[in-house]
Amino acid sequence: MTAYLTRHLQVLLASIGQMARNPGATVMTAAAIGVTLALPTLLYLITDNLERASAGFDKGAPVTLFLRKDLDKAGAQALARRLAQRPEVTASRFIDADAALAEFKQRSGLAAALDMLEGNPLPHSVVLDLSADEHTDFASRMLEELEADPDVSLAQSDLQWMRRLRAIVSLAQRGALLLAILLAVAVVVIISNTIRLAIVNRRDEIVIIKLIGGTDAFVRRPFLYSGFLQGLVGAVVAWVLIAGCLYLLGGPVDELSRLYGTEFRLVGLPLRDALLVLLCGGLLGWVASRWAVGRHLSRIEPR
Amino acid sequence: MIRFSQVTKRYPNGHEALKQVSLFIDRQEMVFLIGHSGAGKSTLLKLITRVERSTRGQLIVNERNLTRLPRRQVPYLRREIGVVFQDHKLLNDRTVFDNVALPLVVAGVGHRDTSRRVRAALDKVGLLGKERLFPITLSGGEQQRVGIARAVVNRPPILLADEPTGNLDAELSDEIMDLFGQFNQYGVTVLVATHDRRHIARLGKRVMELSDGSLIQGAEEG
């Protein structure tokens, strides 16, 4: 058993040595595999972050009711109080038309243009927070009901927005999965090609080893290790690329989330998933070399 | 040790390299295989190491029936046969030591044992002290002796040589042939294919002669 492990260790070290002796080729292959693995992982990370971000918004997708223009302030306040009584409503906020205009002037920077208007074009409005709002069916039913109220001219919620976003995110997730499968095939092709070249380059050696009684397993072993190592090194490159991308994206994302007034922060690859990427890289490399070896090694026989 | 019974080898192109060859080589015997080029000497050696398979007939090598030997057993057959090639078949990107050690590495011999046996083999062929050199820096005769050291390093019971002195001058050829004679005295069964009849007279061993794929002399001892 010790001898068996020693032999494997020898082959592993020899494979590492071989990679170290050809730094150019090793770096090129590792870079190609790294980019190939980094792409779907990044896409997954982005959709994952989007999903978390939208989940954050979901919690209190408030409903804004724009009231009939001819409803006076007292009537509007009465409606706000009436709606607050309803069990589905956790909070109700009345927004005065004048206050809304003032805020709009301040935020939009269109103060001069707005001053030219005669009177206030904005209606009074009420913002409602709904309970059980994560249940979208309930929320949309509420929305219809509120819209039917004769005093309400328009009921609007971020709900539709959320639904669209969620549909886009799930589409992107499906896309990431498909991309991952396609690129996994690409990794296998890249590695199996380098292994094929290695086999062709070492043809004489393989013939001699077979002539002096090397078993197929013995001949195969260094190529399997080399494929595994290439996949692993490629995965490490992917990891570094991802970390770099997240670092570069972190600043702008923080800025964006500050502008939207949310607490959202970009979440990187958790250690478990990072190790999974490494494992996938190594496994793909092993599969690729197994494939290449299966196709090419049996054809090399002493003559 | 080696027995051919009515062995025929026909290549896919239709060429019949061996025709109904029967022969027997006893344990610890040394035999020369001669014949003009194309007579089938190389084919006969390749059948023994199972590089080629016989078309018809039965072959027994060291109590293994080669006609029924499964593919996965072939490496173990080859470990029992040391082979010396005319073109040496050395790995030029490895040192003399690594070349000679290869059969032991392949067989999974431990590190310390390997080192000891490689030195012993190199000592026997007179190349001790050159184990760190690369084969390309050695002369033709020295390279051939590295090949011989590799062939005997795992102490196989059978030693085959295909024109081992083909590219060497007379003096070097004699040294090489004497080495084979020594291994035979240690109890190794030796079969040497050559076209150089000079050695035969010098060493006085049994001679088998092939002509156009048929054995015309020396199928059995005596």
PDB file of N, CA, C and O in Angstrom, chain B residues 85-153:
ATOM      1  N   PHE B  85      17.743  -3.959 -28.425  1.00  0.00           N
ATOM      2  CA  PHE B  85      17.358  -3.576 -29.789  1.00  0.00           C
ATOM      3  C   PHE B  85      18.570  -3.068 -30.558  1.00  0.00           C
ATOM      4  O   PHE B  85      19.501  -2.509 -29.976  1.00  0.00           O
ATOM      5  N   GLN B  86      18.498  -3.218 -31.865  1.00  0.00           N
ATOM      6  CA  GLN B  86      19.592  -2.723 -32.695  1.00  0.00           C
ATOM      7  C   GLN B  86      19.740  -1.213 -32.542  1.00  0.00           C
ATOM      8  O   GLN B  86      20.836  -0.680 -32.460  1.00  0.00           O
ATOM      9  N   ASP B  87      18.589  -0.502 -32.479  1.00  0.00           N
ATOM     10  CA  ASP B  87      18.634   0.967 -32.367  1.00  0.00           C
ATOM     11  C   ASP B  87      18.530   1.417 -30.907  1.00  0.00           C
ATOM     12  O   ASP B  87      18.132   2.537 -30.626  1.00  0.00           O
ATOM     13  N   HIS B  88      18.879   0.554 -29.990  1.00  0.00           N
ATOM     14  CA  HIS B  88      18.959   0.820 -28.539  1.00  0.00           C
ATOM     15  C   HIS B  88      17.607   1.138 -27.901  1.00  0.00           C
ATOM     16  O   HIS B  88      17.322   0.708 -26.808  1.00  0.00           O
ATOM     17  N   LYS B  89      16.792   1.981 -28.559  1.00  0.00           N
ATOM     18  CA  LYS B  89      15.524   2.439 -27.978  1.00  0.00           C
ATOM     19  C   LYS B  89      15.719   2.998 -26.564  1.00  0.00           C
ATOM     20  O   LYS B  89      15.049   2.615 -25.617  1.00  0.00           O
ATOM     21  N   LEU B  90      16.639   3.948 -26.460  1.00  0.00           N
ATOM     22  CA  LEU B  90      16.831   4.635 -25.171  1.00  0.00           C
ATOM     23  C   LEU B  90      16.052   5.942 -25.190  1.00  0.00           C
ATOM     24  O   LEU B  90      15.729   6.466 -26.259  1.00  0.00           O
ATOM     25  N   LEU B  91      15.744   6.447 -23.995  1.00  0.00           N
ATOM     26  CA  LEU B  91      15.063   7.749 -23.885  1.00  0.00           C
ATOM     27  C   LEU B  91      16.128   8.825 -23.745  1.00  0.00           C
ATOM     28  O   LEU B  91      16.838   8.881 -22.740  1.00  0.00           O
ATOM     29  N   ASN B  92      16.236   9.676 -24.760  1.00  0.00           N
ATOM     30  CA  ASN B  92      17.343  10.625 -24.778  1.00  0.00           C
ATOM     31  C   ASN B  92      17.156  11.800 -23.823  1.00  0.00           C
ATOM     32  O   ASN B  92      18.101  12.554 -23.584  1.00  0.00           O
ATOM     33  N   ASP B  93      15.951  11.957 -23.292  1.00  0.00           N
ATOM     34  CA  ASP B  93      15.765  13.053 -22.337  1.00  0.00           C
ATOM     35  C   ASP B  93      15.910  12.570 -20.891  1.00  0.00           C
ATOM     36  O   ASP B  93      15.584  13.284 -19.963  1.00  0.00           O
ATOM     37  N   ARG B  94      16.396  11.330 -20.727  1.00  0.00           N
ATOM     38  CA  ARG B  94      16.618  10.833 -19.369  1.00  0.00           C
ATOM     39  C   ARG B  94      18.050  10.337 -19.240  1.00  0.00           C
ATOM     40  O   ARG B  94      18.662   9.920 -20.219  1.00  0.00           O
ATOM     41  N   THR B  95      18.533  10.379 -18.003  1.00  0.00           N
ATOM     42  CA  THR B  95      19.921   9.965 -17.783  1.00  0.00           C
ATOM     43  C   THR B  95      20.055   8.464 -17.981  1.00  0.00           C
ATOM     44  O   THR B  95      19.073   7.728 -18.062  1.00  0.00           O
ATOM     45  N   VAL B  96      21.310   8.015 -18.050  1.00  0.00           N
ATOM     46  CA  VAL B  96      21.607   6.592 -18.153  1.00  0.00           C
ATOM     47  C   VAL B  96      20.949   5.855 -16.985  1.00  0.00           C
ATOM     48  O   VAL B  96      20.304   4.818 -17.175  1.00  0.00           O
ATOM     49  N   PHE B  97      21.073   6.432 -15.797  1.00  0.00           N
ATOM     50  CA  PHE B  97      20.492   5.791 -14.617  1.00  0.00           C
ATOM     51  C   PHE B  97      18.985   5.598 -14.811  1.00  0.00           C
ATOM     52  O   PHE B  97      18.455   4.501 -14.607  1.00  0.00           O
ATOM     53  N   ASP B  98      18.290   6.667 -15.216  1.00  0.00           N
ATOM     54  CA  ASP B  98      16.827   6.593 -15.362  1.00  0.00           C
ATOM     55  C   ASP B  98      16.426   5.606 -16.450  1.00  0.00           C
ATOM     56  O   ASP B  98      15.414   4.909 -16.327  1.00  0.00           O
ATOM     57  N   ASN B  99      17.215   5.555 -17.527  1.00  0.00           N
ATOM     58  CA  ASN B  99      16.926   4.596 -18.592  1.00  0.00           C
ATOM     59  C   ASN B  99      17.007   3.166 -18.078  1.00  0.00           C
ATOM     60  O   ASN B  99      16.120   2.359 -18.350  1.00  0.00           O
ATOM     61  N   VAL B 100      18.094   2.890 -17.365  1.00  0.00           N
ATOM     62  CA  VAL B 100      18.287   1.521 -16.883  1.00  0.00           C
ATOM     63  C   VAL B 100      17.252   1.187 -15.811  1.00  0.00           C
ATOM     64  O   VAL B 100      16.794   0.049 -15.699  1.00  0.00           O
ATOM     65  N   ALA B 101      16.851   2.204 -15.036  1.00  0.00           N
ATOM     66  CA  ALA B 101      15.913   1.968 -13.926  1.00  0.00           C
ATOM     67  C   ALA B 101      14.486   1.726 -14.418  1.00  0.00           C
ATOM     68  O   ALA B 101      13.659   1.197 -13.673  1.00  0.00           O
ATOM     69  N   LEU B 102      14.208   2.104 -15.672  1.00  0.00           N
ATOM     70  CA  LEU B 102      12.819   2.093 -16.152  1.00  0.00           C
ATOM     71  C   LEU B 102      12.073   0.758 -15.938  1.00  0.00           C
ATOM     72  O   LEU B 102      10.937   0.773 -15.436  1.00  0.00           O
ATOM     73  N   PRO B 103      12.694  -0.398 -16.265  1.00  0.00           N
ATOM     74  CA  PRO B 103      11.951  -1.652 -16.034  1.00  0.00           C
ATOM     75  C   PRO B 103      11.591  -1.860 -14.568  1.00  0.00           C
ATOM     76  O   PRO B 103      10.557  -2.456 -14.257  1.00  0.00           O
ATOM     77  N   LEU B 104      12.458  -1.359 -13.675  1.00  0.00           N
ATOM     78  CA  LEU B 104      12.192  -1.527 -12.242  1.00  0.00           C
ATOM     79  C   LEU B 104      11.084  -0.577 -11.800  1.00  0.00           C
ATOM     80  O   LEU B 104      10.207  -0.938 -11.011  1.00  0.00           O
ATOM     81  N   VAL B 105      11.110   0.649 -12.331  1.00  0.00           N
ATOM     82  CA  VAL B 105      10.057   1.625 -12.014  1.00  0.00           C
ATOM     83  C   VAL B 105       8.706   1.089 -12.482  1.00  0.00           C
ATOM     84  O   VAL B 105       7.706   1.129 -11.765  1.00  0.00           O
ATOM     85  N   VAL B 106       8.721   0.558 -13.699  1.00  0.00           N
ATOM     86  CA  VAL B 106       7.498   0.007 -14.291  1.00  0.00           C
ATOM     87  C   VAL B 106       6.951  -1.135 -13.431  1.00  0.00           C
ATOM     88  O   VAL B 106       5.744  -1.278 -13.252  1.00  0.00           O
ATOM     89  N   ALA B 107       7.872  -1.935 -12.879  1.00  0.00           N
ATOM     90  CA  ALA B 107       7.443  -3.082 -12.088  1.00  0.00           C
ATOM     91  C   ALA B 107       7.161  -2.696 -10.636  1.00  0.00           C
ATOM     92  O   ALA B 107       6.739  -3.538  -9.845  1.00  0.00           O
ATOM     93  N   GLY B 108       7.404  -1.421 -10.280  1.00  0.00           N
ATOM     94  CA  GLY B 108       7.082  -0.954  -8.936  1.00  0.00           C
ATOM     95  C   GLY B 108       8.092  -1.385  -7.885  1.00  0.00           C
ATOM     96  O   GLY B 108       7.746  -1.575  -6.729  1.00  0.00           O
ATOM     97  N   VAL B 109       9.365  -1.530  -8.276  1.00  0.00           N
ATOM     98  CA  VAL B 109      10.404  -1.878  -7.309  1.00  0.00           C
ATOM     99  C   VAL B 109      10.718  -0.643  -6.464  1.00  0.00           C
ATOM    100  O   VAL B 109      10.698   0.482  -6.966  1.00  0.00           O
ATOM    101  N   GLY B 110      11.003  -0.862  -5.196  1.00  0.00           N
ATOM    102  CA  GLY B 110      11.259   0.244  -4.275  1.00  0.00           C
ATOM    103  C   GLY B 110      12.506   1.033  -4.644  1.00  0.00           C
ATOM    104  O   GLY B 110      13.357   0.568  -5.395  1.00  0.00           O
ATOM    105  N   HIS B 111      12.582   2.241  -4.094  1.00  0.00           N
ATOM    106  CA  HIS B 111      13.620   3.182  -4.487  1.00  0.00           C
ATOM    107  C   HIS B 111      15.031   2.656  -4.200  1.00  0.00           C
ATOM    108  O   HIS B 111      15.910   2.712  -5.041  1.00  0.00           O
ATOM    109  N   ARG B 112      15.229   2.124  -3.002  1.00  0.00           N
ATOM    110  CA  ARG B 112      16.577   1.725  -2.603  1.00  0.00           C
ATOM    111  C   ARG B 112      17.034   0.516  -3.421  1.00  0.00           C
ATOM    112  O   ARG B 112      18.162   0.467  -3.905  1.00  0.00           O
ATOM    113  N   ASP B 113      16.115  -0.438  -3.600  1.00  0.00           N
ATOM    114  CA  ASP B 113      16.398  -1.622  -4.404  1.00  0.00           C
ATOM    115  C   ASP B 113      16.760  -1.233  -5.829  1.00  0.00           C
ATOM    116  O   ASP B 113      17.703  -1.767  -6.410  1.00  0.00           O
ATOM    117  N   THR B 114      15.995  -0.277  -6.353  1.00  0.00           N
ATOM    118  CA  THR B 114      16.214   0.174  -7.729  1.00  0.00           C
ATOM    119  C   THR B 114      17.639   0.690  -7.883  1.00  0.00           C
ATOM    120  O   THR B 114      18.378   0.275  -8.781  1.00  0.00           O
ATOM    121  N   SER B 115      18.017   1.576  -6.978  1.00  0.00           N
ATOM    122  CA  SER B 115      19.331   2.184  -7.040  1.00  0.00           C
ATOM    123  C   SER B 115      20.429   1.114  -7.030  1.00  0.00           C
ATOM    124  O   SER B 115      21.368   1.143  -7.833  1.00  0.00           O
ATOM    125  N   ARG B 116      20.281   0.149  -6.136  1.00  0.00           N
ATOM    126  CA  ARG B 116      21.291  -0.903  -5.991  1.00  0.00           C
ATOM    127  C   ARG B 116      21.391  -1.746  -7.269  1.00  0.00           C
ATOM    128  O   ARG B 116      22.482  -2.015  -7.775  1.00  0.00           O
ATOM    129  N   ARG B 117      20.213  -2.111  -7.805  1.00  0.00           N
ATOM    130  CA  ARG B 117      20.226  -3.017  -8.959  1.00  0.00           C
ATOM    131  C   ARG B 117      20.673  -2.303 -10.236  1.00  0.00           C
ATOM    132  O   ARG B 117      21.291  -2.919 -11.100  1.00  0.00           O
ATOM    133  N   VAL B 118      20.357  -1.025 -10.350  1.00  0.00           N
ATOM    134  CA  VAL B 118      20.813  -0.281 -11.526  1.00  0.00           C
ATOM    135  C   VAL B 118      22.340  -0.212 -11.520  1.00  0.00           C
ATOM    136  O   VAL B 118      22.995  -0.434 -12.546  1.00  0.00           O
ATOM    137  N   ARG B 119      22.913   0.066 -10.343  1.00  0.00           N
ATOM    138  CA  ARG B 119      24.373   0.114 -10.245  1.00  0.00           C
ATOM    139  C   ARG B 119      24.993  -1.235 -10.591  1.00  0.00           C
ATOM    140  O   ARG B 119      26.004  -1.304 -11.306  1.00  0.00           O
ATOM    141  N   ALA B 120      24.387  -2.300 -10.082  1.00  0.00           N
ATOM    142  CA  ALA B 120      24.916  -3.634 -10.374  1.00  0.00           C
ATOM    143  C   ALA B 120      24.898  -3.900 -11.881  1.00  0.00           C
ATOM    144  O   ALA B 120      25.877  -4.410 -12.448  1.00  0.00           O
ATOM    145  N   ALA B 121      23.782  -3.526 -12.535  1.00  0.00           N
ATOM    146  CA  ALA B 121      23.664  -3.783 -13.974  1.00  0.00           C
ATOM    147  C   ALA B 121      24.680  -2.953 -14.757  1.00  0.00           C
ATOM    148  O   ALA B 121      25.322  -3.446 -15.690  1.00  0.00           O
ATOM    149  N   LEU B 122      24.832  -1.681 -14.359  1.00  0.00           N
ATOM    150  CA  LEU B 122      25.788  -0.816 -15.059  1.00  0.00           C
ATOM    151  C   LEU B 122      27.211  -1.301 -14.827  1.00  0.00           C
ATOM    152  O   LEU B 122      28.063  -1.233 -15.714  1.00  0.00           O
ATOM    153  N   ASP B 123      27.463  -1.822 -13.630  1.00  0.00           N
ATOM    154  CA  ASP B 123      28.786  -2.363 -13.320  1.00  0.00           C
ATOM    155  C   ASP B 123      29.102  -3.535 -14.249  1.00  0.00           C
ATOM    156  O   ASP B 123      30.189  -3.645 -14.800  1.00  0.00           O
ATOM    157  N   LYS B 124      28.086  -4.383 -14.462  1.00  0.00           N
ATOM    158  CA  LYS B 124      28.272  -5.570 -15.279  1.00  0.00           C
ATOM    159  C   LYS B 124      28.625  -5.208 -16.728  1.00  0.00           C
ATOM    160  O   LYS B 124      29.406  -5.888 -17.365  1.00  0.00           O
ATOM    161  N   VAL B 125      28.050  -4.116 -17.240  1.00  0.00           N
ATOM    162  CA  VAL B 125      28.352  -3.744 -18.623  1.00  0.00           C
ATOM    163  C   VAL B 125      29.480  -2.711 -18.690  1.00  0.00           C
ATOM    164  O   VAL B 125      29.782  -2.188 -19.752  1.00  0.00           O
ATOM    165  N   GLY B 126      30.085  -2.418 -17.534  1.00  0.00           N
ATOM    166  CA  GLY B 126      31.260  -1.545 -17.513  1.00  0.00           C
ATOM    167  C   GLY B 126      30.951  -0.076 -17.687  1.00  0.00           C
ATOM    168  O   GLY B 126      31.747   0.663 -18.245  1.00  0.00           O
ATOM    169  N   LEU B 127      29.793   0.349 -17.228  1.00  0.00           N
ATOM    170  CA  LEU B 127      29.442   1.764 -17.372  1.00  0.00           C
ATOM    171  C   LEU B 127      29.207   2.443 -16.023  1.00  0.00           C
ATOM    172  O   LEU B 127      28.600   3.517 -15.962  1.00  0.00           O
ATOM    173  N   LEU B 128      29.667   1.829 -14.953  1.00  0.00           N
ATOM    174  CA  LEU B 128      29.483   2.443 -13.647  1.00  0.00           C
ATOM    175  C   LEU B 128      30.241   3.773 -13.636  1.00  0.00           C
ATOM    176  O   LEU B 128      31.360   3.856 -14.106  1.00  0.00           O
ATOM    177  N   GLY B 129      29.607   4.808 -13.123  1.00  0.00           N
ATOM    178  CA  GLY B 129      30.239   6.125 -13.138  1.00  0.00           C
ATOM    179  C   GLY B 129      29.694   6.999 -14.250  1.00  0.00           C
ATOM    180  O   GLY B 129      29.957   8.183 -14.295  1.00  0.00           O
ATOM    181  N   LYS B 130      28.905   6.407 -15.166  1.00  0.00           N
ATOM    182  CA  LYS B 130      28.316   7.217 -16.233  1.00  0.00           C
ATOM    183  C   LYS B 130      26.809   7.356 -16.064  1.00  0.00           C
ATOM    184  O   LYS B 130      26.114   7.767 -16.995  1.00  0.00           O
ATOM    185  N   GLU B 131      26.306   7.017 -14.879  1.00  0.00           N
ATOM    186  CA  GLU B 131      24.843   6.970 -14.732  1.00  0.00           C
ATOM    187  C   GLU B 131      24.184   8.339 -14.817  1.00  0.00           C
ATOM    188  O   GLU B 131      23.012   8.439 -15.107  1.00  0.00           O
ATOM    189  N   ARG B 132      24.949   9.413 -14.586  1.00  0.00           N
ATOM    190  CA  ARG B 132      24.341  10.748 -14.645  1.00  0.00           C
ATOM    191  C   ARG B 132      24.367  11.350 -16.044  1.00  0.00           C
ATOM    192  O   ARG B 132      23.786  12.408 -16.278  1.00  0.00           O
ATOM    193  N   LEU B 133      25.068  10.702 -16.974  1.00  0.00           N
ATOM    194  CA  LEU B 133      25.160  11.236 -18.339  1.00  0.00           C
ATOM    195  C   LEU B 133      23.879  10.935 -19.115  1.00  0.00           C
ATOM    196  O   LEU B 133      23.097  10.064 -18.742  1.00  0.00           O
ATOM    197  N   PHE B 134      23.706  11.681 -20.208  1.00  0.00           N
ATOM    198  CA  PHE B 134      22.578  11.407 -21.101  1.00  0.00           C
ATOM    199  C   PHE B 134      23.056  10.508 -22.236  1.00  0.00           C
ATOM    200  O   PHE B 134      24.193  10.657 -22.694  1.00  0.00           O
ATOM    201  N   PRO B 135      22.208   9.599 -22.694  1.00  0.00           N
ATOM    202  CA  PRO B 135      22.634   8.612 -23.697  1.00  0.00           C
ATOM    203  C   PRO B 135      23.261   9.245 -24.928  1.00  0.00           C
ATOM    204  O   PRO B 135      24.208   8.704 -25.504  1.00  0.00           O
ATOM    205  N   ILE B 136      22.773  10.428 -25.311  1.00  0.00           N
ATOM    206  CA  ILE B 136      23.231  11.057 -26.551  1.00  0.00           C
ATOM    207  C   ILE B 136      24.720  11.398 -26.486  1.00  0.00           C
ATOM    208  O   ILE B 136      25.392  11.500 -27.505  1.00  0.00           O
ATOM    209  N   THR B 137      25.262  11.550 -25.254  1.00  0.00           N
ATOM    210  CA  THR B 137      26.677  11.906 -25.109  1.00  0.00           C
ATOM    211  C   THR B 137      27.585  10.669 -25.143  1.00  0.00           C
ATOM    212  O   THR B 137      28.806  10.804 -25.076  1.00  0.00           O
ATOM    213  N   LEU B 138      26.975   9.481 -25.228  1.00  0.00           N
ATOM    214  CA  LEU B 138      27.774   8.249 -25.212  1.00  0.00           C
ATOM    215  C   LEU B 138      28.033   7.768 -26.629  1.00  0.00           C
ATOM    216  O   LEU B 138      27.324   8.120 -27.570  1.00  0.00           O
ATOM    217  N   SER B 139      29.059   6.918 -26.770  1.00  0.00           N
ATOM    218  CA  SER B 139      29.350   6.335 -28.078  1.00  0.00           C
ATOM    219  C   SER B 139      28.317   5.244 -28.386  1.00  0.00           C
ATOM    220  O   SER B 139      27.564   4.819 -27.511  1.00  0.00           O
ATOM    221  N   GLY B 140      28.301   4.783 -29.634  1.00  0.00           N
ATOM    222  CA  GLY B 140      27.336   3.759 -30.040  1.00  0.00           C
ATOM    223  C   GLY B 140      27.451   2.496 -29.198  1.00  0.00           C
ATOM    224  O   GLY B 140      26.447   1.940 -28.760  1.00  0.00           O
ATOM    225  N   GLY B 141      28.712   2.067 -28.961  1.00  0.00           N
ATOM    226  CA  GLY B 141      28.919   0.855 -28.167  1.00  0.00           C
ATOM    227  C   GLY B 141      28.426   1.041 -26.742  1.00  0.00           C
ATOM    228  O   GLY B 141      27.815   0.140 -26.161  1.00  0.00           O
ATOM    229  N   GLU B 142      28.678   2.231 -26.191  1.00  0.00           N
ATOM    230  CA  GLU B 142      28.235   2.505 -24.809  1.00  0.00           C
ATOM    231  C   GLU B 142      26.716   2.541 -24.726  1.00  0.00           C
ATOM    232  O   GLU B 142      26.120   2.033 -23.774  1.00  0.00           O
ATOM    233  N   GLN B 143      26.087   3.171 -25.749  1.00  0.00           N
ATOM    234  CA  GLN B 143      24.621   3.213 -25.758  1.00  0.00           C
ATOM    235  C   GLN B 143      24.051   1.794 -25.799  1.00  0.00           C
ATOM    236  O   GLN B 143      23.074   1.485 -25.113  1.00  0.00           O
ATOM    237  N   GLN B 144      24.686   0.941 -26.610  1.00  0.00           N
ATOM    238  CA  GLN B 144      24.184  -0.424 -26.696  1.00  0.00           C
ATOM    239  C   GLN B 144      24.323  -1.127 -25.348  1.00  0.00           C
ATOM    240  O   GLN B 144      23.442  -1.894 -24.944  1.00  0.00           O
ATOM    241  N   ARG B 145      25.415  -0.799 -24.632  1.00  0.00           N
ATOM    242  CA  ARG B 145      25.591  -1.437 -23.317  1.00  0.00           C
ATOM    243  C   ARG B 145      24.582  -0.911 -22.296  1.00  0.00           C
ATOM    244  O   ARG B 145      24.162  -1.634 -21.402  1.00  0.00           O
ATOM    245  N   VAL B 146      24.184   0.361 -22.459  1.00  0.00           N
ATOM    246  CA  VAL B 146      23.102   0.870 -21.603  1.00  0.00           C
ATOM    247  C   VAL B 146      21.824   0.066 -21.869  1.00  0.00           C
ATOM    248  O   VAL B 146      21.106  -0.351 -20.954  1.00  0.00           O
ATOM    249  N   GLY B 147      21.577  -0.188 -23.166  1.00  0.00           N
ATOM    250  CA  GLY B 147      20.409  -0.988 -23.548  1.00  0.00           C
ATOM    251  C   GLY B 147      20.461  -2.382 -22.938  1.00  0.00           C
ATOM    252  O   GLY B 147      19.439  -2.917 -22.498  1.00  0.00           O
ATOM    253  N   ILE B 148      21.669  -2.951 -22.910  1.00  0.00           N
ATOM    254  CA  ILE B 148      21.811  -4.296 -22.337  1.00  0.00           C
ATOM    255  C   ILE B 148      21.579  -4.254 -20.828  1.00  0.00           C
ATOM    256  O   ILE B 148      20.893  -5.111 -20.265  1.00  0.00           O
ATOM    257  N   ALA B 149      22.150  -3.223 -20.181  1.00  0.00           N
ATOM    258  CA  ALA B 149      21.937  -3.085 -18.735  1.00  0.00           C
ATOM    259  C   ALA B 149      20.448  -2.991 -18.432  1.00  0.00           C
ATOM    260  O   ALA B 149      19.945  -3.597 -17.482  1.00  0.00           O
ATOM    261  N   ARG B 150      19.716  -2.224 -19.264  1.00  0.00           N
ATOM    262  CA  ARG B 150      18.268  -2.095 -19.046  1.00  0.00           C
ATOM    263  C   ARG B 150      17.577  -3.445 -19.236  1.00  0.00           C
ATOM    264  O   ARG B 150      16.636  -3.775 -18.520  1.00  0.00           O
ATOM    265  N   ALA B 151      18.066  -4.228 -20.214  1.00  0.00           N
ATOM    266  CA  ALA B 151      17.410  -5.505 -20.504  1.00  0.00           C
ATOM    267  C   ALA B 151      17.594  -6.510 -19.366  1.00  0.00           C
ATOM    268  O   ALA B 151      16.735  -7.373 -19.162  1.00  0.00           O
ATOM    269  N   VAL B 152      18.708  -6.403 -18.630  1.00  0.00           N
ATOM    270  CA  VAL B 152      18.979  -7.435 -17.615  1.00  0.00           C
ATOM    271  C   VAL B 152      18.719  -6.950 -16.192  1.00  0.00           C
ATOM    272  O   VAL B 152      18.813  -7.726 -15.254  1.00  0.00           O
ATOM    273  N   VAL B 153      18.367  -5.643 -16.036  1.00  0.00           N
ATOM    274  CA  VAL B 153      18.340  -5.063 -14.689  1.00  0.00           C
ATOM    275  C   VAL B 153      17.309  -5.729 -13.789  1.00  0.00           C
ATOM    276  O   VAL B 153      17.504  -5.844 -12.579  1.00  0.00           O
TER     277      VAL B 153
END
